[in-house]
Short mmCIF file of C-alpha atoms in Angstrom, two decimals:
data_model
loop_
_atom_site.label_atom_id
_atom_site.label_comp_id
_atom_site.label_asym_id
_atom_site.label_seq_id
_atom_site.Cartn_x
_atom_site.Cartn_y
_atom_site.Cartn_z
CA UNK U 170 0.00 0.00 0.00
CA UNK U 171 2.66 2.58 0.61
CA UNK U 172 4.43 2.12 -2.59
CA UNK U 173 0.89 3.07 -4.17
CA UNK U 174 0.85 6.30 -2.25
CA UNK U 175 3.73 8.47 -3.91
CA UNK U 176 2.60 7.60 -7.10
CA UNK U 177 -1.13 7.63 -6.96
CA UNK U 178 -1.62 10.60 -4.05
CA UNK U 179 1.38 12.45 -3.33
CA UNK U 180 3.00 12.79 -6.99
CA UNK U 181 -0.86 14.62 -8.18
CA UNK U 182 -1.01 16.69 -4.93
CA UNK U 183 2.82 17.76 -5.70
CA UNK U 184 2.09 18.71 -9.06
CA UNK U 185 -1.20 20.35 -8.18
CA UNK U 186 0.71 22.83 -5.91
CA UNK U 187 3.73 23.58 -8.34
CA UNK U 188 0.85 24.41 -10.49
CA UNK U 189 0.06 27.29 -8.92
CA UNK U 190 2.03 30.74 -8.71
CA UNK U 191 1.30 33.28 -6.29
CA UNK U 192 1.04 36.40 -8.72
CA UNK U 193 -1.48 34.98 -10.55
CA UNK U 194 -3.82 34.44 -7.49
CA UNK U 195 -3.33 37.96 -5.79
CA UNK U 196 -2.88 40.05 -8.76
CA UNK U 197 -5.63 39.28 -11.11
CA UNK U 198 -6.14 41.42 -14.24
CA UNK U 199 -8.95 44.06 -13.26
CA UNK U 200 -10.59 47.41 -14.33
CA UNK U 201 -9.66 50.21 -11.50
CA UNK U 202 -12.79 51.77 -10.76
CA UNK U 203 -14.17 55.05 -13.52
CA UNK U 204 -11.21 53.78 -15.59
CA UNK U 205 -11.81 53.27 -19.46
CA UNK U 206 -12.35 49.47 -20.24
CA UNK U 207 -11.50 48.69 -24.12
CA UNK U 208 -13.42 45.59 -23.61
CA UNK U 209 -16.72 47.17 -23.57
CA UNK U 210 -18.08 49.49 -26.55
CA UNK U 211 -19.20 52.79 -24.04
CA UNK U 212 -15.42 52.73 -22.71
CA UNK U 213 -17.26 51.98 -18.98
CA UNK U 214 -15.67 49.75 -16.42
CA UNK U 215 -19.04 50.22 -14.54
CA UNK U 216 -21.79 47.58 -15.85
CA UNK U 217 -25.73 48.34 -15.65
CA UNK U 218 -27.17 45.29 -14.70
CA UNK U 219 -29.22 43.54 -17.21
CA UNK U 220 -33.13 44.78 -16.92
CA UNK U 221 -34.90 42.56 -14.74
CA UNK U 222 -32.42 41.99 -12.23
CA UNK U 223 -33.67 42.26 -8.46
CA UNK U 224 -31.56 43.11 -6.01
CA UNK U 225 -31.05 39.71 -3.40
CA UNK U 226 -33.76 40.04 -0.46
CA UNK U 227 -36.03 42.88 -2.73
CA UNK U 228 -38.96 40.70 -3.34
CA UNK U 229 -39.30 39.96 0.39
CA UNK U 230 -38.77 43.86 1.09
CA UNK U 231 -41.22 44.96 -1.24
CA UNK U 232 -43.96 42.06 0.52
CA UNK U 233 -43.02 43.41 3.75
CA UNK U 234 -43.60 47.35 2.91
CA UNK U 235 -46.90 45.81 0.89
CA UNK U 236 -48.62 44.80 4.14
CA UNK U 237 -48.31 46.92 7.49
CA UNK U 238 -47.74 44.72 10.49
CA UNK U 239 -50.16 44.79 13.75
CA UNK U 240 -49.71 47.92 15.63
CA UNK U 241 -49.23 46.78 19.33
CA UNK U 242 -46.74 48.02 22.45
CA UNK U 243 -43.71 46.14 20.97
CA UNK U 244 -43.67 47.77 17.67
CA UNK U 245 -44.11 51.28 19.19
CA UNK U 246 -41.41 50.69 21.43
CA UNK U 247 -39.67 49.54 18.37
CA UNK U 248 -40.58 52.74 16.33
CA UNK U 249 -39.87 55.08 19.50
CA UNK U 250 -36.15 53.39 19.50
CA UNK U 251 -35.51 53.42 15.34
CA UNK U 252 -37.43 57.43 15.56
CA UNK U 253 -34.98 58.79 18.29
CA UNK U 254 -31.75 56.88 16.48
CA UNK U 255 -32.57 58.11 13.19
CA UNK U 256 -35.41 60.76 12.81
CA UNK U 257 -34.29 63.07 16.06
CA UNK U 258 -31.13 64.90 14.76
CA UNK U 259 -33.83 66.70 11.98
CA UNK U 260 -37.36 66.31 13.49
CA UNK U 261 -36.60 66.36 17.09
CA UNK U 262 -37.77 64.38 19.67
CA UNK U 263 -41.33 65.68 19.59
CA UNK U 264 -41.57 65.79 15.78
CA UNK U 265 -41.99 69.79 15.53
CA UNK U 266 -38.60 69.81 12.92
CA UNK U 267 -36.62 71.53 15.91
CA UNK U 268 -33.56 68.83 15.92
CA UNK U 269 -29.98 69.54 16.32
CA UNK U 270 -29.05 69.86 12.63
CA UNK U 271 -31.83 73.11 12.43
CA UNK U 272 -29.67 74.52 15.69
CA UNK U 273 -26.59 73.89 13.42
CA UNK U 274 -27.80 75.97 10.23
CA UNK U 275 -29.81 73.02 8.01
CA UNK U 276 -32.88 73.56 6.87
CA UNK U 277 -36.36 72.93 9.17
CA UNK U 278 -37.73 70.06 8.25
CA UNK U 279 -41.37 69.99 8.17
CA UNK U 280 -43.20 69.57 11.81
CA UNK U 281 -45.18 66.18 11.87
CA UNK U 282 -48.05 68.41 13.76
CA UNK U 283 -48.94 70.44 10.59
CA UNK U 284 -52.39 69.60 9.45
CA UNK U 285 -51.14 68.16 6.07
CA UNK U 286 -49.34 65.75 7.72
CA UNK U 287 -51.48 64.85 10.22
CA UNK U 288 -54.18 63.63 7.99
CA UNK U 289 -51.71 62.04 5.70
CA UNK U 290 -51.84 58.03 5.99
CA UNK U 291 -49.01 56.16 7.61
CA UNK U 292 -48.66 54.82 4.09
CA UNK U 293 -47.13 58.00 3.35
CA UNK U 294 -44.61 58.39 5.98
CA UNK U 295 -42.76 54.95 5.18
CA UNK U 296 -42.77 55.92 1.48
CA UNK U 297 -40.57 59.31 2.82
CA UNK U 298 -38.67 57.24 4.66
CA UNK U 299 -38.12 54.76 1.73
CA UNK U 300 -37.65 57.27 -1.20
CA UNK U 301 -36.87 60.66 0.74
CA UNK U 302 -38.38 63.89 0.08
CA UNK U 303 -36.93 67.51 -0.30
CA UNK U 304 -33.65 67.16 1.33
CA UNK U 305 -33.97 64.25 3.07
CA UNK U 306 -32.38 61.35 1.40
CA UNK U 307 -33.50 58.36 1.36
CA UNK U 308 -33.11 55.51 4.02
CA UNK U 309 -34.07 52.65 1.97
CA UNK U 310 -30.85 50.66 3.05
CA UNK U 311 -30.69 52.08 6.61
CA UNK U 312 -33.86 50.90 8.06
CA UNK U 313 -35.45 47.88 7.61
CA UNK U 314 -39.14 47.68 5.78
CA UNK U 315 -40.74 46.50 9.36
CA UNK U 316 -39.16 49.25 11.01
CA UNK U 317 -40.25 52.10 8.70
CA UNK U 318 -43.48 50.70 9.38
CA UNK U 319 -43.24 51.32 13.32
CA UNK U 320 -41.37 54.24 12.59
CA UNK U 321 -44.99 55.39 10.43
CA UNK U 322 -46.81 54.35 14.04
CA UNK U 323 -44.61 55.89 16.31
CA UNK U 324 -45.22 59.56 14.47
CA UNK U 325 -48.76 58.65 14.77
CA UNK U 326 -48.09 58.14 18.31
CA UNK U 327 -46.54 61.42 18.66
CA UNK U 328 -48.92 63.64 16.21
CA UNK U 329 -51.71 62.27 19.51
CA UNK U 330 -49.52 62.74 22.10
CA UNK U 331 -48.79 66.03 21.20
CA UNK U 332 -52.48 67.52 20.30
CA UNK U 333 -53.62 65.47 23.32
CA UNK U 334 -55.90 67.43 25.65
CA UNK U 335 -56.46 66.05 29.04
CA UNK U 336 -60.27 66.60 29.04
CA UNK U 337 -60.34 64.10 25.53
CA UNK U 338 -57.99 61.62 27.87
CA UNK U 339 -60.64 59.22 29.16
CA UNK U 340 -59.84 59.15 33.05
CA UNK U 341 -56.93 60.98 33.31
CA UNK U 342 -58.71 63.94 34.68
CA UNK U 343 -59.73 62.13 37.93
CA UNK U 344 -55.74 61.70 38.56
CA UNK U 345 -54.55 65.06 37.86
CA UNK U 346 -55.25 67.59 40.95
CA UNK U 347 -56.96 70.92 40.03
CA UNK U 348 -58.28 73.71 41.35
CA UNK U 349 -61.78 72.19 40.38
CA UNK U 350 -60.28 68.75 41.30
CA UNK U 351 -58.24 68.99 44.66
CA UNK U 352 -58.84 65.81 45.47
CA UNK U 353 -57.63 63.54 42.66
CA UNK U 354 -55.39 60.56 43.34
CA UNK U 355 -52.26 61.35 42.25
#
């Protein structure tokens, strides 16, 4: 059995590896990047990708942006985390456009609180979000297509919060003392 060996493993495995040289493995021929390529008619090194082509994980993005998911506590909490990460710096943490970047010299970005956004549908806000709008570029590959959705529910959220009056509140007048209330539970 050994005298098999050399001959039938080792002399191919040898030969395999003298084979191989270590310039043509690390330094492959290649078009540097906005350089003219010969090879192709335009003179482009960059190639369009054929029509039709769908970006890997699109189809399930698109079904998830197609269908908005339960609104509940979890994805709130979810959209109040992805809102103050992302949407604060502009829109600020109420949503009346008074982030840091307006204190810094960018333009206001709308207030969420302005009537034509508060009867927009949340449909709306996640296709901002997805495609930007004015200045605001887009954040397609930054958030994720559930997210923009409790992103959407979490302005919602805030557009109530924020016109909220207690009397519309159902019960939280009895907690809140008053002159015309002294003795609410506190």
């Amino acid at each position: 059995m050994t005298g098999r060996l050399l001959p039938d493993i080792l002399l191919p495995s040898l030969l395999l590896l003298t084979a191989c040289d270590d310039l043509s493995m690390t330094q492959q021929k290649r078009y540097d990047v906005y350089r003219r390529a010969d090879l192709w008619a335009d003179g482009a090194e960059a190639r369009t990708p054929p029509e039709g082509t769908v970006q890997q994980g699109a189809l399930a993005d698109d079904s998830a942006l197609d269908d908005p998911p339960p609104i509940d506590a979890a994805l709130l909490q979810r959209g109040r985390e992805r809102y103050e990460a992302i949407c604060t710096p502009c829109h600020g943490l109420t949503g009346h456009g008074d982030g840091m970047i307006v204190a810094r010299g960018f333009p206001k970005p709308p207030s969420y609180h302005e009537d034509r956004l508060r009867a927009a549908p949340a449909r709306y806000f996640v296709d901002v979000i997805t495609n930007g709008y004015g200045v605001m570029y887009r954040y397609a590959n930054r958030v994720a297509p559930r997210d923009r959705w409790a992103v959407a529910a979490y302005i919602r959220a805030l557009q109530l919060s924020q016109g909220a009056r207690v009397a519309e509140v159902p019960g939280l007048a009895d907690t809140i003392p008053t002159e015309a209330n002294p003795g609410a539970r506190p």
